Amino acid sequence: MTVKKITTPFYEKLSLVLVGLIALGYLVIQAKDVLDPMMFGFLFAILLLPIANFFERKCRMPRSISSFLSILLLVGFIGGIVYLVSSQISGLASDWPQLKTQVMQSVNDLSGWISTAFHINTDKQMVYVHNTTNKILAAGTDVLGTTFGAISSLMLFYAFILIFTFFILFYRKLLLKFIIWVFNEENSATVFDIVENVQTILRQYIIGLLLEMAIVATIACTLFWMIGVKYAVLLGLFVGLFNIIPYIGIFSALLLSSIITFATGTIKQAIEVAVGVIAIHAVDSNLLLPTIVGSKVRLNALITFLGIVFGEMIWGLSGMFLSIPTIAILKIIFDRIESLKPWGFLLGSGDHESKKTAQKKMKTE
């Protein structure tokens, strides 16, 4: 008696996959307050793991102390960047009267040009400006309360990130044993290989991203100093920091640096700064990013862009940061599971896979 093998239709499989993805997306959105800082804590824990291992093995420190010191070094590094930026901003704030005068002069010049070009009375323009200003001031109390609420939520978010980082570093061996133990014994080698590659690639990606940020900030500071911008260091730091945000960050840096340069300098300098930011972005996209960061995470541009868009839709700005590391983790998993290798190929750039195929053909010949 022969038993017929029942094959599931493709549309049934597709329906189950879509339902599963919708359910997973809903759970991810609902659990944002927990998963968001935990993902950042996971990335920081991977970055700090060599430092924690050094304190634990070379300095003979307990795991709790080594994890705590590693987090203190991270906080000190971030605090140094924040202090550098805030010191530059304080200098900008001291020149506020000059900035206000420059902006008012620019507004008057713009009003005169609109009156001449479009024949709109200056009084009507000022009435519109005053009405808009009164509406903004009327809503100022609500905006102020929302701002304080956002700042308190942001500080709590950072605190949760540090707590998750500490616990992941402290219980890293327990978590690794759990992940390996969950799967069958015959899959332990594959699971261990996935864990090792996730740690290596994400650590290289984060370090490469920080190196790229430092190089871009240095180039921007030098270029702005050569142009003669008053706050060259501050604007260069802004360009380097905003450069971390894929695709959107460069436009934010362009707008902010051009406005500040226009308010503190001349129109010519503002145009030169805008052209300089675009040139820096071109060099970064075509040279620095593929060399420093792109070699660590082999993802094609289409998947990267889609990941950033969906990340922003799900988790906002933090989702944009976490989209690329998350897709990189998925690619590592897909590449090591036979039934999921086509999806890993879809996420990749195709160059690495084509090289492997060419090498196999040369061996067979």
Coordinates of C-alpha atoms in Angstrom, one line a residue:
M1 CA 0.0 0.0 0.0
T2 CA 1.5 3.3 -1.1
V3 CA 0.9 6.5 0.8
K4 CA 0.5 9.6 -1.4
K5 CA 2.4 12.6 -0.4
I6 CA 0.2 15.6 0.1
T7 CA 1.6 18.8 -1.3
T8 CA 0.4 22.2 0.0
P9 CA -0.7 24.6 -2.8
F10 CA 1.5 27.7 -3.2
Y11 CA -1.4 30.1 -2.5
E12 CA -2.0 28.4 0.8
K13 CA 1.6 28.7 1.8
L14 CA 1.7 32.4 0.7
S15 CA -1.5 33.1 2.7
L16 CA 0.0 31.6 5.8
V17 CA 3.3 33.5 5.4
L18 CA 1.4 36.8 4.9
V19 CA -0.8 36.2 8.0
G20 CA 2.3 35.3 10.0
L21 CA 4.1 38.5 8.8
I22 CA 1.1 40.7 9.6
A23 CA 0.8 39.1 13.1
L24 CA 4.6 39.5 13.7
G25 CA 4.5 43.2 12.5
Y26 CA 1.6 43.9 14.9
L27 CA 3.4 42.4 17.8
V28 CA 6.6 44.3 17.0
I29 CA 4.7 47.6 16.8
Q30 CA 2.9 46.9 20.1
A31 CA 6.1 45.9 21.9
K32 CA 8.1 48.9 20.7
D33 CA 8.7 50.3 24.1
V34 CA 10.5 47.1 25.2
L35 CA 12.0 45.8 21.9
D36 CA 13.4 49.2 20.8
P37 CA 15.8 49.8 23.7
M38 CA 16.5 46.1 23.9
M39 CA 17.7 46.1 20.3
F40 CA 19.9 49.1 20.9
G41 CA 21.2 47.4 24.1
F42 CA 22.0 44.3 22.0
L43 CA 24.0 46.3 19.5
F44 CA 25.9 48.2 22.3
A45 CA 26.6 44.9 24.0
I46 CA 28.1 43.4 20.9
L47 CA 30.2 46.5 20.5
L48 CA 31.4 46.4 24.1
L49 CA 31.9 42.6 24.3
P50 CA 35.7 42.7 23.5
I51 CA 36.2 45.4 26.2
A52 CA 34.2 43.4 28.8
N53 CA 36.2 40.3 27.9
F54 CA 39.5 42.2 28.3
F55 CA 38.5 43.4 31.8
E56 CA 37.3 40.0 32.8
R57 CA 40.2 37.9 31.4
K58 CA 43.2 40.2 31.5
C59 CA 42.3 42.3 34.6
R60 CA 40.7 39.4 36.5
M61 CA 37.5 41.4 37.2
P62 CA 34.1 39.9 38.0
R63 CA 31.7 39.9 35.1
S64 CA 29.4 42.5 36.8
I65 CA 32.3 45.0 37.3
S66 CA 33.7 44.4 33.8
S67 CA 30.2 44.9 32.2
F68 CA 29.7 48.1 34.3
L69 CA 33.1 49.6 33.4
S70 CA 32.5 48.9 29.7
I71 CA 29.2 50.8 29.9
L72 CA 30.9 53.6 31.7
L73 CA 33.4 53.9 28.9
L74 CA 30.5 54.0 26.4
V75 CA 28.8 56.7 28.4
G76 CA 32.0 58.7 28.6
F77 CA 32.6 58.5 24.9
I78 CA 29.0 59.7 24.1
G79 CA 29.3 62.3 26.8
G80 CA 32.5 63.7 25.2
I81 CA 30.7 64.1 21.9
V82 CA 27.7 65.7 23.5
Y83 CA 30.0 68.1 25.5
L84 CA 31.8 69.1 22.3
V85 CA 28.6 69.8 20.4
S86 CA 27.0 71.6 23.4
S87 CA 30.1 73.9 23.8
Q88 CA 29.8 74.9 20.2
I89 CA 26.1 75.5 20.5
S90 CA 26.7 77.7 23.5
G91 CA 28.9 79.9 21.4
L92 CA 26.1 80.0 18.8
A93 CA 23.6 81.1 21.5
S94 CA 25.9 83.9 22.6
D95 CA 25.7 85.4 19.1
W96 CA 21.9 85.2 19.1
P97 CA 21.4 89.0 18.8
Q98 CA 23.6 89.1 15.7
L99 CA 21.7 86.1 14.3
K100 CA 18.4 87.8 14.9
T101 CA 19.5 91.0 13.2
Q102 CA 20.8 89.0 10.2
V103 CA 17.5 87.0 10.0
M104 CA 15.4 90.2 10.2
Q105 CA 17.4 91.9 7.5
S106 CA 17.0 88.8 5.3
V107 CA 13.2 88.8 6.0
N108 CA 13.0 92.5 5.1
D109 CA 15.0 91.9 1.9
L110 CA 12.7 88.9 1.0
S111 CA 9.6 90.9 1.7
G112 CA 10.8 93.7 -0.6
W113 CA 11.6 91.1 -3.4
I114 CA 8.1 89.6 -3.0
S115 CA 6.5 93.0 -3.1
T116 CA 8.4 93.9 -6.3
A117 CA 8.1 90.5 -8.1
F118 CA 4.5 89.5 -7.2
H119 CA 3.1 93.0 -6.4
I120 CA 1.9 91.9 -2.9
N121 CA 1.6 94.8 -0.4
T122 CA 4.2 94.7 2.4
D123 CA 1.5 95.4 5.0
K124 CA -0.5 92.3 3.9
Q125 CA 2.7 90.3 4.2
M126 CA 3.3 91.6 7.7
V127 CA -0.3 90.9 8.7
Y128 CA 0.0 87.3 7.6
V129 CA 3.3 86.9 9.5
H130 CA 1.8 88.4 12.7
N131 CA -1.2 86.1 12.5
T132 CA 1.0 83.1 12.0
T133 CA 3.2 84.2 14.9
N134 CA 0.2 84.6 17.2
K135 CA -1.1 81.2 16.4
I136 CA 2.3 79.7 17.1
L137 CA 2.6 81.6 20.5
A138 CA -1.0 80.5 21.4
A139 CA 0.1 76.9 21.0
G140 CA 3.4 77.5 22.8
T141 CA 2.2 76.1 26.1
D142 CA 1.2 72.8 24.5
V143 CA 4.4 72.6 22.6
L144 CA 6.4 73.3 25.7
G145 CA 4.6 70.6 27.7
T146 CA 5.1 68.1 24.8
T147 CA 8.8 69.0 24.6
F148 CA 9.3 68.3 28.3
G149 CA 7.4 65.1 28.0
A150 CA 9.5 64.1 25.0
I151 CA 12.8 64.9 26.9
S152 CA 11.7 62.8 29.9
S153 CA 10.7 59.9 27.7
L154 CA 14.0 60.2 25.8
M155 CA 16.0 60.0 29.1
L156 CA 14.0 57.0 30.2
F157 CA 14.7 55.4 26.8
Y158 CA 18.4 55.9 27.2
A159 CA 18.3 54.5 30.7
F160 CA 16.6 51.4 29.5
I161 CA 19.2 51.0 26.8
L162 CA 22.0 51.0 29.4
I163 CA 20.1 48.6 31.6
F164 CA 19.6 46.2 28.7
T165 CA 23.2 46.5 27.7
F166 CA 24.4 45.6 31.1
F167 CA 22.1 42.6 31.5
I168 CA 23.0 41.3 28.0
L169 CA 26.7 41.6 28.8
F170 CA 26.3 40.0 32.2
Y171 CA 24.2 37.1 31.0
R172 CA 25.9 36.6 27.6
K173 CA 27.0 33.0 28.2
L174 CA 23.6 32.0 29.6
L175 CA 21.9 33.5 26.5
L176 CA 24.3 31.8 24.2
K177 CA 23.8 28.4 25.9
F178 CA 20.0 28.9 25.7
I179 CA 20.1 29.7 22.0
I180 CA 22.2 26.6 21.2
W181 CA 20.1 24.4 23.5
V182 CA 16.8 25.4 22.0
F183 CA 17.7 23.7 18.7
N184 CA 18.5 20.1 18.1
E185 CA 22.0 18.7 18.7
E186 CA 22.7 18.2 15.0
N187 CA 22.0 22.0 14.4
S188 CA 24.3 23.2 17.2
A189 CA 27.2 23.8 14.9
T190 CA 25.1 25.9 12.5
V191 CA 23.6 27.9 15.4
F192 CA 27.0 28.6 16.9
D193 CA 28.3 29.7 13.4
I194 CA 25.3 32.1 13.1
V195 CA 25.9 33.6 16.5
E196 CA 29.6 34.1 15.8
N197 CA 29.0 35.7 12.5
V198 CA 26.3 38.0 13.8
Q199 CA 28.7 39.2 16.5
T200 CA 31.6 39.8 14.1
I201 CA 29.6 41.4 11.3
L202 CA 27.6 43.7 13.5
R203 CA 30.7 44.8 15.5
Q204 CA 32.5 45.5 12.2
Y205 CA 29.5 47.4 10.9
I206 CA 29.2 49.6 14.0
I207 CA 32.9 50.4 14.1
G208 CA 32.9 51.1 10.4
L209 CA 29.9 53.4 10.9
L210 CA 31.7 55.3 13.6
L211 CA 34.8 55.6 11.5
E212 CA 32.9 56.8 8.6
M213 CA 31.2 59.5 10.8
A214 CA 34.6 60.6 12.1
I215 CA 36.0 60.9 8.6
V216 CA 33.0 62.8 7.2
A217 CA 33.0 65.2 10.2
T218 CA 36.8 65.9 9.8
I219 CA 36.4 66.5 6.0
A220 CA 33.4 68.8 6.7
C221 CA 35.1 70.8 9.4
T222 CA 38.2 71.3 7.2
L223 CA 36.1 72.4 4.2
F224 CA 34.0 74.8 6.2
W225 CA 37.1 76.3 7.8
M226 CA 38.6 76.8 4.4
I227 CA 35.4 78.5 3.2
G228 CA 35.5 80.8 6.3
V229 CA 32.4 79.7 8.1
K230 CA 32.2 81.0 11.6
Y231 CA 31.0 77.8 13.2
A232 CA 32.9 75.4 11.1
V233 CA 33.5 72.8 13.8
L234 CA 29.8 72.8 14.9
L235 CA 28.5 72.4 11.4
G236 CA 31.1 69.8 10.6
L237 CA 30.0 67.8 13.6
F238 CA 26.4 68.1 12.5
V239 CA 27.2 66.8 9.1
G240 CA 29.1 63.8 10.6
L241 CA 26.4 63.0 13.2
F242 CA 23.4 63.4 10.7
N243 CA 25.3 61.2 8.3
I244 CA 24.5 58.2 10.4
I245 CA 20.9 58.5 9.4
P246 CA 20.7 56.8 6.0
Y247 CA 19.4 58.9 3.0
I248 CA 17.5 61.4 5.1
G249 CA 20.4 62.6 7.3
I250 CA 22.3 64.3 4.5
F251 CA 19.2 66.5 3.7
S252 CA 18.9 67.5 7.3
A253 CA 22.6 68.4 7.5
L254 CA 22.3 70.4 4.3
L255 CA 19.4 72.4 5.5
L256 CA 20.7 73.1 8.9
S257 CA 24.3 74.0 7.8
S258 CA 23.0 76.3 5.1
I259 CA 20.6 78.2 7.4
I260 CA 23.2 78.7 10.1
T261 CA 25.8 79.8 7.6
F262 CA 23.4 82.2 5.9
A263 CA 22.5 83.7 9.4
T264 CA 26.1 84.2 10.4
G265 CA 27.7 84.9 7.1
T266 CA 26.9 85.7 3.5
I267 CA 24.7 84.2 0.8
K268 CA 27.9 83.2 -1.1
Q269 CA 29.2 81.2 1.9
A270 CA 25.8 79.5 2.4
I271 CA 25.8 78.4 -1.3
E272 CA 29.4 77.2 -0.9
V273 CA 28.5 75.2 2.2
A274 CA 25.5 73.6 0.5
V275 CA 27.7 72.6 -2.5
G276 CA 30.3 71.3 -0.1
V277 CA 27.8 69.2 1.8
I278 CA 26.6 67.7 -1.5
A279 CA 30.1 67.0 -2.6
I280 CA 31.0 65.3 0.8
H281 CA 27.8 63.2 0.4
A282 CA 28.9 62.2 -3.1
V283 CA 32.4 61.1 -1.9
D284 CA 30.9 59.3 1.1
S285 CA 28.3 57.4 -0.9
N286 CA 30.6 56.4 -3.7
L287 CA 33.9 55.9 -1.8
L288 CA 33.7 55.8 2.0
L289 CA 30.4 54.0 2.5
P290 CA 31.2 51.0 0.1
T291 CA 34.8 50.7 1.4
I292 CA 34.3 51.1 5.2
V293 CA 30.7 50.0 5.8
G294 CA 29.5 48.3 2.7
S295 CA 32.2 45.6 2.8
K296 CA 31.0 44.6 6.3
V297 CA 27.2 44.2 5.5
R298 CA 26.6 43.0 1.9
L299 CA 23.1 44.3 1.3
N300 CA 21.8 45.7 -1.9
A301 CA 20.6 49.2 -2.1
L302 CA 16.9 48.3 -2.9
I303 CA 16.6 46.1 0.3
T304 CA 18.4 48.7 2.4
F305 CA 16.0 51.5 1.2
L306 CA 12.9 49.3 1.7
G307 CA 14.2 48.3 5.2
I308 CA 14.7 52.0 6.1
V309 CA 11.2 52.9 4.9
F310 CA 9.5 50.1 6.8
G311 CA 11.7 50.7 9.8
E312 CA 10.5 54.3 9.9
M313 CA 6.9 53.2 9.5
I314 CA 7.2 50.7 12.4
W315 CA 9.5 52.4 14.9
G316 CA 10.1 55.9 13.6
L317 CA 13.7 57.3 13.7
S318 CA 15.0 54.4 15.8
G319 CA 13.6 52.0 13.3
M320 CA 15.7 53.6 10.6
F321 CA 18.8 53.0 12.6
L322 CA 18.0 49.4 13.4
S323 CA 16.8 48.4 10.0
I324 CA 20.2 47.7 8.4
P325 CA 21.6 45.6 11.4
T326 CA 18.3 43.7 11.5
I327 CA 18.4 42.9 7.8
A328 CA 22.0 41.9 8.2
I329 CA 21.1 39.4 10.9
L330 CA 18.4 38.0 8.8
K331 CA 20.8 37.6 5.8
I332 CA 23.3 35.7 8.0
I333 CA 20.5 33.3 9.2
F334 CA 19.1 32.9 5.6
D335 CA 22.5 32.1 4.2
R336 CA 23.1 29.2 6.6
I337 CA 19.7 27.5 6.3
E338 CA 19.3 25.6 3.1
S339 CA 15.6 26.3 2.5
L340 CA 16.1 30.0 3.1
K341 CA 19.2 30.6 1.0
P342 CA 17.2 32.2 -1.9
W343 CA 16.0 34.9 0.5
G344 CA 19.6 35.4 1.6
F345 CA 20.5 35.8 -2.0
L346 CA 17.7 38.4 -2.5
L347 CA 19.0 40.5 0.4
G348 CA 22.6 40.4 -0.7
S349 CA 24.4 42.5 -3.4
G350 CA 24.9 39.4 -5.6
D351 CA 28.7 40.0 -6.0
H352 CA 29.7 37.7 -3.2
E353 CA 27.3 34.9 -4.4
S354 CA 28.5 35.2 -8.0
K355 CA 32.1 34.9 -6.9
K356 CA 31.2 31.7 -5.0
T357 CA 29.5 30.3 -8.1
A358 CA 32.4 31.1 -10.3
Q359 CA 34.8 29.4 -7.9
K360 CA 32.7 26.3 -7.9
K361 CA 32.6 26.2 -11.7
M362 CA 36.4 26.5 -11.8
K363 CA 36.8 23.6 -9.4
T364 CA 34.5 21.4 -11.4
E365 CA 36.4 22.2 -14.6

